[in-house]
Short mmCIF file of C-alpha atoms in Angstrom, two decimals:
data_model
loop_
_atom_site.label_atom_id
_atom_site.label_comp_id
_atom_site.label_asym_id
_atom_site.label_seq_id
_atom_site.Cartn_x
_atom_site.Cartn_y
_atom_site.Cartn_z
CA MET N 18 28.67 -65.27 85.47
CA ILE N 19 30.20 -62.31 83.27
CA ARG N 20 28.55 -64.32 79.91
CA ARG N 21 25.38 -64.55 81.42
CA VAL N 22 25.23 -60.48 82.27
CA VAL N 23 26.41 -59.92 78.72
CA SER N 24 23.62 -62.05 77.35
CA ARG N 25 21.18 -60.41 79.44
CA MET N 26 22.23 -56.99 78.45
CA SER N 27 22.31 -57.43 74.69
CA GLY N 28 19.13 -59.40 74.67
CA PRO N 29 15.43 -58.28 74.97
CA GLY N 30 13.68 -56.89 77.83
CA LEU N 31 14.76 -54.68 80.81
CA GLY N 32 18.37 -56.11 80.60
CA GLY N 33 18.94 -55.18 77.05
CA ASN N 34 17.62 -51.94 77.46
CA ILE N 35 19.81 -51.08 79.91
CA GLY N 36 22.65 -52.49 77.79
CA ALA N 37 21.57 -50.42 74.91
CA GLN N 38 20.88 -47.20 76.77
CA GLY N 39 24.57 -47.62 78.82
CA THR N 40 26.31 -48.20 75.40
CA SER N 41 24.74 -44.99 74.25
CA GLN N 42 25.83 -42.82 76.89
CA ALA N 43 29.56 -44.26 76.84
CA VAL N 44 29.41 -43.56 72.97
CA ASN N 45 28.02 -39.88 73.42
CA MET N 46 30.34 -39.27 76.30
CA VAL N 47 33.47 -40.24 74.19
CA VAL N 48 32.12 -38.38 71.11
CA GLN N 49 31.81 -35.29 73.21
CA LEU N 50 35.70 -35.74 74.94
CA VAL N 51 37.31 -36.48 71.50
CA SER N 52 35.62 -34.56 69.38
CA VAL N 53 36.31 -30.90 71.06
CA PRO N 54 39.90 -30.99 70.92
CA ILE N 55 39.83 -32.26 66.94
CA LEU N 56 37.31 -29.83 65.90
CA ALA N 57 39.12 -27.14 68.06
CA THR N 58 42.34 -27.51 67.06
CA ASN N 59 42.06 -28.10 63.15
CA TRP N 60 39.24 -25.61 62.39
CA GLY N 61 40.34 -22.92 65.02
CA LEU N 62 38.18 -21.02 67.68
CA GLU N 63 36.23 -19.27 65.64
CA THR N 64 35.25 -21.56 62.92
CA TYR N 65 34.59 -24.11 65.70
CA GLY N 66 32.51 -21.60 67.39
CA VAL N 67 30.45 -20.69 64.27
CA TRP N 68 29.86 -24.51 63.76
CA LEU N 69 28.54 -25.04 67.14
CA ILE N 70 26.04 -22.04 66.59
CA LEU N 71 24.76 -23.63 63.22
CA PHE N 72 24.71 -26.98 64.99
CA SER N 73 22.52 -25.83 67.59
CA ILE N 74 19.91 -25.33 64.85
CA PRO N 75 18.37 -29.09 65.09
CA TYR N 76 17.82 -28.70 68.98
CA TYR N 77 15.18 -26.41 68.39
CA LEU N 78 13.59 -27.99 65.20
CA ALA N 79 13.03 -30.92 67.48
CA MET N 80 10.08 -29.12 68.74
CA SER N 81 8.27 -28.25 65.77
CA ASP N 82 6.65 -31.60 65.89
CA LEU N 83 4.86 -30.39 68.74
CA GLY N 84 5.48 -33.00 71.05
CA LEU N 85 3.87 -35.58 68.53
CA ILE N 86 5.96 -37.90 68.45
CA GLY N 87 6.95 -38.37 71.95
CA ALA N 88 2.97 -38.75 73.01
CA ALA N 89 2.57 -41.48 69.85
CA ALA N 90 5.01 -43.87 70.96
CA ASN N 91 3.93 -44.00 74.27
CA ASP N 92 0.19 -44.81 72.62
CA ILE N 93 1.29 -46.91 70.06
CA ALA N 94 3.42 -48.98 72.46
CA ALA N 95 0.28 -49.21 74.74
CA ALA N 96 -2.10 -50.20 72.09
CA ALA N 97 0.59 -53.11 71.11
CA ALA N 98 0.90 -54.58 74.46
CA GLN N 99 -2.97 -54.64 74.41
CA ASP N 100 -2.90 -56.33 70.77
CA ARG N 101 -4.80 -53.66 69.27
CA ARG N 102 -2.14 -53.69 66.41
CA ALA N 103 -5.06 -51.72 64.30
CA ASP N 104 -5.30 -48.97 66.35
CA ALA N 105 -1.49 -48.73 67.09
CA LEU N 106 -1.07 -48.62 63.14
CA ARG N 107 -3.74 -45.82 62.53
CA THR N 108 -1.36 -43.96 65.04
CA MET N 109 1.60 -44.71 63.24
CA GLN N 110 0.59 -43.61 60.15
CA ALA N 111 -1.32 -40.25 60.97
CA VAL N 112 2.05 -39.15 63.17
CA GLN N 113 4.25 -40.10 60.10
CA SER N 114 2.10 -38.40 57.83
CA GLY N 115 1.89 -35.44 59.79
CA VAL N 116 5.44 -35.19 61.17
CA THR N 117 6.70 -35.16 57.36
CA LEU N 118 4.48 -32.59 56.31
CA ILE N 119 6.18 -30.50 58.86
CA GLY N 120 9.39 -31.56 57.96
CA ILE N 121 8.64 -30.68 54.27
CA ALA N 122 7.30 -27.40 55.52
CA VAL N 123 10.16 -26.73 57.90
CA VAL N 124 13.11 -27.46 55.31
CA ALA N 125 10.86 -25.19 52.79
CA VAL N 126 10.24 -22.28 55.07
CA CYS N 127 14.30 -22.42 55.98
CA ALA N 128 15.15 -22.30 52.53
CA VAL N 129 12.92 -19.22 51.21
CA VAL N 130 13.87 -17.27 54.53
CA LEU N 131 17.50 -17.89 53.77
CA LEU N 132 17.61 -17.11 50.27
CA TRP N 133 15.55 -14.04 50.11
CA PRO N 134 14.61 -11.95 52.93
CA GLY N 135 16.96 -13.27 55.64
CA SER N 136 20.16 -13.70 53.52
CA ASN N 137 22.18 -11.19 55.73
CA LEU N 138 21.04 -13.67 58.52
CA LEU N 139 24.33 -15.73 58.33
CA ALA N 140 26.73 -12.84 57.37
CA PHE N 141 28.57 -13.67 60.56
CA ALA N 142 29.35 -17.41 59.09
CA GLN N 143 30.03 -16.59 55.50
CA ALA N 144 33.92 -16.58 56.06
CA ALA N 145 34.36 -19.96 58.51
CA ALA N 146 31.74 -21.54 55.98
CA GLY N 147 33.79 -20.70 53.04
CA GLY N 148 30.95 -18.86 51.66
CA GLU N 149 28.72 -21.78 51.92
CA ALA N 150 26.86 -20.90 55.27
CA ILE N 151 23.40 -21.12 53.90
CA ALA N 152 23.93 -24.55 51.99
CA THR N 153 25.56 -25.60 55.22
CA VAL N 154 22.46 -24.69 57.15
CA LEU N 155 20.04 -26.14 55.05
CA VAL N 156 21.84 -29.51 55.33
CA ILE N 157 21.66 -29.07 58.99
CA VAL N 158 18.17 -28.34 59.03
CA ALA N 159 17.45 -31.73 56.65
CA TRP N 160 19.30 -33.58 59.05
CA GLY N 161 17.21 -32.38 62.32
CA VAL N 162 14.11 -33.29 60.20
CA LEU N 163 15.82 -36.77 59.19
CA GLY N 164 15.99 -36.88 63.20
CA GLN N 165 12.35 -36.91 63.88
CA GLN N 166 11.82 -39.78 61.43
CA PHE N 167 14.50 -41.83 63.45
CA ALA N 168 12.12 -40.89 66.51
CA ILE N 169 9.15 -42.24 64.76
CA ALA N 170 10.99 -45.50 63.55
CA ARG N 171 11.97 -46.18 67.18
CA ALA N 172 8.45 -45.84 68.21
CA GLY N 173 8.08 -48.72 65.81
CA LEU N 174 10.68 -50.88 66.85
CA ARG N 175 9.90 -50.01 70.82
CA ALA N 176 6.30 -51.03 69.89
CA GLY N 177 7.32 -54.47 68.46
CA GLY N 178 9.38 -54.97 71.74
CA TYR N 179 12.70 -54.45 70.12
CA TYR N 180 13.67 -50.75 71.77
CA PRO N 181 17.49 -52.43 72.16
CA THR N 182 17.59 -52.30 68.36
CA ALA N 183 16.32 -48.98 68.02
CA ILE N 184 18.95 -47.54 70.72
CA TYR N 185 21.94 -49.68 68.79
CA LEU N 186 21.16 -48.24 65.37
CA ILE N 187 21.20 -44.34 66.79
CA THR N 188 24.19 -45.20 68.30
CA ALA N 189 25.68 -46.78 65.49
CA ALA N 190 24.58 -43.85 63.54
CA THR N 191 26.02 -41.28 65.80
CA ALA N 192 29.55 -43.37 65.41
CA ILE N 193 29.48 -43.54 61.91
CA GLU N 194 28.30 -39.62 61.51
CA THR N 195 31.17 -38.69 64.11
CA ILE N 196 34.08 -40.86 62.31
CA ALA N 197 33.10 -39.88 59.22
CA LEU N 198 33.20 -35.93 60.88
CA TRP N 199 36.86 -36.24 62.26
CA GLY N 200 37.83 -37.92 59.14
CA TRP N 201 36.67 -34.98 57.04
CA VAL N 202 38.27 -32.26 59.35
CA LEU N 203 41.86 -33.81 60.06
CA THR N 204 41.83 -33.76 56.23
CA GLY N 205 41.15 -29.93 56.01
CA GLY N 206 37.27 -30.04 54.89
CA GLY N 207 34.79 -27.32 55.80
CA LEU N 208 31.60 -26.68 57.29
CA LEU N 209 29.16 -28.09 54.42
CA GLY N 210 31.26 -31.47 54.07
CA ALA N 211 30.88 -31.81 58.13
CA ALA N 212 27.11 -31.20 57.93
CA LEU N 213 26.73 -33.68 54.89
CA CYS N 214 28.67 -36.15 57.00
CA TYR N 215 25.82 -36.13 59.48
CA LEU N 216 23.17 -36.16 57.22
CA VAL N 217 24.45 -39.28 54.92
CA GLY N 218 25.06 -41.02 58.05
CA HIS N 219 21.63 -40.35 59.33
CA ALA N 220 19.87 -41.37 56.16
CA ILE N 221 21.90 -44.81 55.72
CA ILE N 222 20.44 -45.82 59.61
CA LEU N 223 17.28 -44.34 58.62
CA ALA N 224 16.67 -46.97 56.02
CA VAL N 225 18.35 -49.62 58.11
CA MET N 226 15.75 -48.61 60.94
CA ARG N 227 12.81 -49.11 58.50
CA ILE N 228 14.11 -52.22 56.93
CA ALA N 229 14.35 -53.57 60.71
CA ILE N 230 10.60 -52.83 61.07
CA ALA N 231 9.85 -54.35 58.08
CA ARG N 232 11.38 -57.58 59.34
CA LYS N 233 10.59 -57.42 63.03
CA VAL N 234 7.46 -55.61 63.19
CA PRO N 235 5.51 -56.44 60.12
CA TRP N 236 1.93 -55.34 60.92
CA LEU N 237 3.47 -51.49 61.74
CA SER N 238 5.69 -51.04 58.26
CA GLN N 239 2.62 -50.62 56.14
CA TRP N 240 2.60 -47.11 54.85
CA ARG N 241 -0.01 -45.28 53.36
CA TRP N 242 -0.54 -41.47 53.65
CA ARG N 243 -3.03 -40.67 55.85
CA VAL N 244 -3.36 -37.37 57.97
CA LYS N 245 -5.87 -38.21 60.21
CA THR N 246 -7.33 -35.25 62.34
CA PRO N 247 -9.11 -37.31 64.65
CA GLU N 248 -6.07 -39.32 65.74
CA LEU N 249 -3.92 -36.07 65.59
CA ARG N 250 -6.52 -34.19 67.80
CA ARG N 251 -6.29 -37.14 70.56
CA LEU N 252 -2.84 -36.69 70.89
CA ILE N 253 -2.62 -33.01 71.01
CA ARG N 254 -2.77 -32.74 74.91
CA PRO N 255 -0.40 -34.95 76.08
CA ALA N 256 1.86 -33.72 72.93
CA LEU N 257 1.78 -29.82 74.17
CA ALA N 258 2.71 -31.34 77.40
CA MET N 259 5.25 -33.43 75.94
CA MET N 260 6.55 -30.41 74.32
CA LEU N 261 6.89 -28.25 77.41
CA ILE N 262 9.07 -30.79 79.39
CA PRO N 263 12.20 -30.26 77.56
CA LEU N 264 11.78 -26.30 77.42
CA CYS N 265 11.07 -26.52 81.13
CA TYR N 266 14.61 -28.41 81.24
CA ALA N 267 16.19 -25.87 79.16
CA LEU N 268 14.82 -23.12 81.20
CA SER N 269 15.89 -24.43 84.56
CA MET N 270 19.12 -25.35 83.52
CA GLN N 271 19.95 -22.57 81.15
CA GLY N 272 17.83 -20.00 82.81
CA MET N 273 19.88 -20.01 85.96
CA ILE N 274 23.17 -19.35 84.39
CA LEU N 275 21.60 -16.05 82.33
CA ALA N 276 19.87 -15.18 86.32
CA ILE N 277 23.63 -15.72 88.13
CA GLY N 278 25.48 -13.75 84.98
CA ALA N 279 22.97 -10.82 85.05
CA ALA N 280 22.81 -10.45 88.83
CA ALA N 281 25.96 -11.50 90.10
CA GLY N 282 28.16 -10.82 86.72
CA ALA N 283 29.61 -13.62 84.75
CA ALA N 284 32.68 -14.42 86.76
CA ALA N 285 29.92 -15.88 89.40
CA VAL N 286 28.97 -18.03 86.53
CA PRO N 287 31.53 -20.75 86.41
CA TYR N 288 31.52 -21.58 90.24
CA PHE N 289 27.58 -22.56 89.79
CA THR N 290 28.22 -24.74 86.87
CA SER N 291 31.18 -26.38 87.66
CA VAL N 292 29.69 -27.63 90.48
CA ARG N 293 25.94 -28.75 89.21
CA THR N 294 28.15 -30.23 86.30
CA LEU N 295 29.76 -32.31 89.00
CA THR N 296 26.86 -33.33 90.69
CA ARG N 297 25.01 -34.01 87.22
CA ALA N 298 27.59 -36.52 86.72
CA ALA N 299 25.78 -39.13 89.17
CA VAL N 300 22.24 -38.18 87.86
CA GLN N 301 23.12 -39.45 84.35
CA VAL N 302 24.32 -42.80 85.93
CA THR N 303 20.79 -43.25 87.49
CA GLY N 304 19.28 -41.78 84.44
CA VAL N 305 20.27 -45.02 82.44
CA ILE N 306 18.63 -47.73 84.07
CA ASN N 307 15.63 -45.28 84.67
CA ILE N 308 15.13 -44.45 80.85
CA ALA N 309 15.80 -48.18 80.32
CA SER N 310 12.42 -48.82 82.22
CA MET N 311 10.31 -46.64 80.51
CA PRO N 312 9.24 -48.68 77.62
CA GLU N 313 8.94 -51.75 80.28
CA PHE N 314 6.61 -49.42 81.98
CA THR N 315 4.42 -48.68 79.55
CA VAL N 316 3.79 -52.29 78.62
CA ALA N 317 3.03 -52.94 82.41
CA HIS N 318 0.59 -50.16 82.65
CA ALA N 319 -1.04 -50.85 79.47
CA ARG N 320 -1.45 -54.68 80.56
CA GLY N 321 -2.79 -53.87 83.97
CA ASP N 322 0.32 -55.66 85.34
CA VAL N 323 0.33 -53.69 88.94
CA ALA N 324 3.44 -56.37 90.24
CA LYS N 325 5.72 -55.09 87.57
CA ARG N 326 4.81 -51.63 87.89
CA GLU N 327 5.92 -51.74 91.59
CA GLU N 328 8.91 -53.54 90.39
CA LEU N 329 9.90 -50.52 88.03
CA VAL N 330 9.03 -47.90 90.43
CA ALA N 331 11.16 -49.51 92.81
CA LEU N 332 14.07 -50.17 90.67
CA SER N 333 14.05 -46.33 89.74
CA ILE N 334 14.02 -44.96 93.32
CA MET N 335 16.77 -47.75 94.73
CA THR N 336 18.78 -47.20 91.77
CA GLY N 337 18.49 -43.10 93.07
CA LEU N 338 19.31 -44.06 96.59
CA ILE N 339 22.24 -46.67 96.00
CA VAL N 340 24.14 -44.07 93.62
CA LEU N 341 23.26 -40.88 94.90
CA LEU N 342 23.54 -40.87 98.57
CA PRO N 343 27.19 -42.31 98.39
CA THR N 344 27.88 -39.73 96.07
CA ALA N 345 26.49 -36.83 98.28
CA VAL N 346 28.51 -38.21 101.32
CA VAL N 347 31.54 -37.59 99.06
CA LEU N 348 30.25 -34.30 98.22
CA PHE N 349 29.81 -33.15 101.53
CA ALA N 350 33.18 -34.15 102.61
CA ALA N 351 35.12 -33.28 100.03
CA GLY N 352 33.14 -31.53 97.11
CA PRO N 353 35.16 -27.89 97.14
CA TRP N 354 38.64 -30.09 96.98
CA LEU N 355 37.18 -32.31 94.19
CA VAL N 356 36.30 -29.39 92.06
CA ALA N 357 39.62 -27.16 92.48
CA LEU N 358 41.16 -30.35 91.93
CA TRP N 359 39.21 -31.09 88.72
CA THR N 360 39.60 -27.59 87.33
CA GLY N 361 43.49 -27.02 88.39
CA GLY N 362 42.52 -24.51 91.38
CA GLU N 363 40.98 -22.50 88.79
CA ILE N 364 37.57 -22.66 90.75
CA SER N 365 37.73 -23.04 94.66
CA PRO N 366 33.96 -23.16 95.10
CA GLY N 367 32.48 -22.33 98.71
CA TYR N 368 31.04 -25.15 101.29
CA LEU N 369 27.51 -23.79 101.23
CA LEU N 370 27.31 -23.84 97.30
CA VAL N 371 28.44 -27.70 97.08
CA ALA N 372 26.34 -28.52 99.79
CA MET N 373 23.22 -26.90 98.33
CA LEU N 374 23.40 -28.25 95.06
CA THR N 375 24.28 -31.80 96.36
CA ALA N 376 21.18 -31.68 98.46
CA ALA N 377 19.39 -30.40 94.79
CA MET N 378 20.98 -33.36 93.18
CA VAL N 379 19.44 -36.14 95.53
CA LEU N 380 16.17 -34.31 95.39
CA ASN N 381 16.39 -34.14 91.69
CA GLY N 382 17.70 -37.97 91.31
CA LEU N 383 14.34 -38.93 92.97
CA TRP N 384 11.46 -36.99 91.37
CA VAL N 385 12.82 -37.02 88.01
CA PRO N 386 12.97 -41.01 87.49
CA ILE N 387 9.16 -40.99 88.76
CA SER N 388 8.36 -38.24 86.07
CA ASN N 389 9.66 -40.16 83.17
CA LEU N 390 7.69 -43.15 84.14
CA MET N 391 4.32 -41.01 84.23
CA MET N 392 5.99 -39.49 81.02
CA ALA N 393 6.04 -43.53 79.53
CA VAL N 394 1.86 -43.59 80.33
CA ASN N 395 1.28 -40.23 78.79
CA GLU N 396 0.34 -38.87 82.33
CA HIS N 397 2.83 -36.05 81.95
CA GLU N 398 0.03 -33.40 82.10
CA ARG N 399 -0.03 -34.07 85.87
CA PHE N 400 3.15 -32.21 86.35
CA SER N 401 4.18 -30.80 83.19
CA TYR N 402 2.30 -27.30 83.57
CA VAL N 403 3.45 -27.08 87.18
CA PHE N 404 7.21 -27.94 86.25
CA ALA N 405 6.39 -25.11 84.02
CA GLY N 406 5.56 -22.59 86.49
CA LEU N 407 8.20 -24.09 89.33
CA ALA N 408 11.16 -23.46 86.97
CA THR N 409 10.21 -19.68 85.95
CA LEU N 410 9.92 -19.15 89.60
CA SER N 411 13.24 -20.79 90.22
CA VAL N 412 14.87 -18.75 87.55
CA LEU N 413 13.36 -15.52 89.20
CA MET N 414 14.23 -16.49 92.48
CA ALA N 415 17.92 -16.94 91.42
CA PHE N 416 17.86 -13.59 90.15
CA VAL N 417 16.83 -11.93 93.37
CA LEU N 418 18.85 -14.12 95.67
CA SER N 419 22.14 -14.01 93.54
CA ARG N 420 22.31 -10.20 93.76
CA ARG N 421 22.63 -11.23 97.85
CA MET N 422 24.53 -13.95 97.82
CA GLY N 423 25.88 -14.61 94.52
CA PRO N 424 25.89 -18.37 93.15
CA GLU N 425 24.88 -19.57 96.51
CA GLY N 426 21.46 -17.92 95.85
CA ALA N 427 21.23 -19.54 92.77
CA ALA N 428 22.00 -23.17 94.38
CA LEU N 429 19.17 -22.01 97.58
CA ALA N 430 16.69 -21.71 94.14
CA ALA N 431 17.69 -24.67 92.72
CA MET N 432 17.11 -26.83 96.16
CA CYS N 433 14.36 -25.14 96.87
CA PHE N 434 13.03 -26.00 93.37
CA ASP N 435 13.87 -29.47 93.54
CA ALA N 436 11.96 -29.92 96.56
CA ALA N 437 8.85 -28.45 95.16
CA MET N 438 8.79 -30.61 92.18
CA LEU N 439 9.79 -33.87 94.64
CA GLY N 440 6.54 -32.83 96.29
CA TRP N 441 4.31 -32.46 93.43
CA VAL N 442 5.34 -35.24 91.34
CA GLY N 443 5.37 -37.37 94.65
CA PHE N 444 2.21 -36.53 95.19
CA GLN N 445 0.70 -37.20 91.68
CA ALA N 446 2.36 -40.66 91.54
CA TRP N 447 0.67 -41.07 94.94
CA ARG N 448 -2.35 -40.36 93.24
CA MET N 449 -1.81 -42.96 90.34
CA ASP N 450 -0.89 -45.40 92.90
CA LEU N 451 2.51 -45.68 91.99
CA LEU N 452 3.82 -44.84 95.10
CA HIS N 453 2.58 -45.53 98.37
CA ALA N 454 3.72 -46.67 102.14
CA ALA N 455 3.62 -50.69 101.50
CA ALA N 456 5.42 -50.29 97.91
CA LEU N 457 7.85 -48.42 99.28
CA ARG N 458 8.60 -50.75 102.20
CA ARG N 459 8.65 -53.44 99.55
CA ALA N 460 10.84 -51.78 97.20
CA PRO N 461 14.72 -53.17 98.31
CA GLY N 462 13.12 -56.75 98.60
CA ARG N 463 11.63 -56.16 94.99
CA VAL N 464 15.01 -54.98 93.71
CA LYS N 465 17.08 -58.02 95.04
CA ALA N 466 14.53 -60.22 93.77
CA MET N 467 14.55 -58.73 90.49
CA LEU N 468 18.58 -58.99 90.63
CA VAL N 469 18.79 -62.43 91.43
CA ARG N 470 16.27 -63.28 88.82
CA PHE N 471 18.47 -61.15 86.02
CA LEU N 472 21.67 -63.23 87.22
CA SER N 473 19.98 -66.60 87.48
CA ARG N 474 18.11 -66.73 84.34
CA ARG N 475 19.71 -68.98 81.54
#
């Protein structure tokens, strides 16, 4: 039985996707837990703080592709599923060329700005970087640009049915880069060398990914410099809507913190963030299976496989209920005590704060998986602009309520936000025929049948 499960979780298809996604999340958790003490202890808090600031730059650069990579990845996968290889190749070449030009421009602009008019922008980091702050930032920017090429290569492997291969390679890059970083820091290395660890690791694994595409998906590896305006114009609407989504998540997550701090003071922020962190851990568990389902959902939608679509929707919903409802029971019963235990008694939140954020956790864990499946078929325009409006409104609501209620006011705003998003996303999914009463009634049976097939398949 164990050997059979391991075989399914390391092979192609949904099982392989889940195995790869779970491995990736586990590696990322280890990296986060181990990196903090190593870097903080060996560099000191001031240098480590400078590193965190500089290393946040790629997360902003990731949006410089204007959402084209995400929208194109779905489009290429759908074309491949319908055996429209010429269309998939044309889109791949257009996006590869366009994003490469954007990347070159980003590096060039950053270099010009930092070397001349903005040479004083990094004055705060020069001491921590040993006078090499500009070089460090340029290396980090180059690493971020290579990350966009990672995403394109992942799209190519996904189109050929090798999504697990792409995720395992990206996870390998994370492991290689982080181990090199740890070694460099433990031997007394500075910020520039640390940045180079990431850049070299990315370059090595990107080369491996391109080789994997050439061998596994050769029809998609034909490189031609083609910046086709019609192809890019066709993708611009879903691309812009795609770019909006991470901004909305950042606003709903980080905006709440700013609202609480401004309205109730900095001392109120840890109460809200500690409880939210505890509830988000359960949501991340459900995300492993949901994100792993997205490539399969793209294929099923493109081929008109209604039964498969219903199975994947059922899997996402049932996973959320199976994980989140027991977690909610535990948090409703002992949430304040758990937070106090976790924080060594430093933070003892009120029951109302825990209860409202627990309710928000359940609501969030239901609408996000459905929205991800909609995003997998480039239907995210149906909710992205409403998402932006509701996220903005929730932050304003959090500010107003936090002035009267403290962190509980922000929790109430978060709960209302997730309830509104569940209603809107559920309505749009119903319009797409992803959710309807008969399918929901069949959901438990479908998931049970999927599990039986998974365990019995040889």
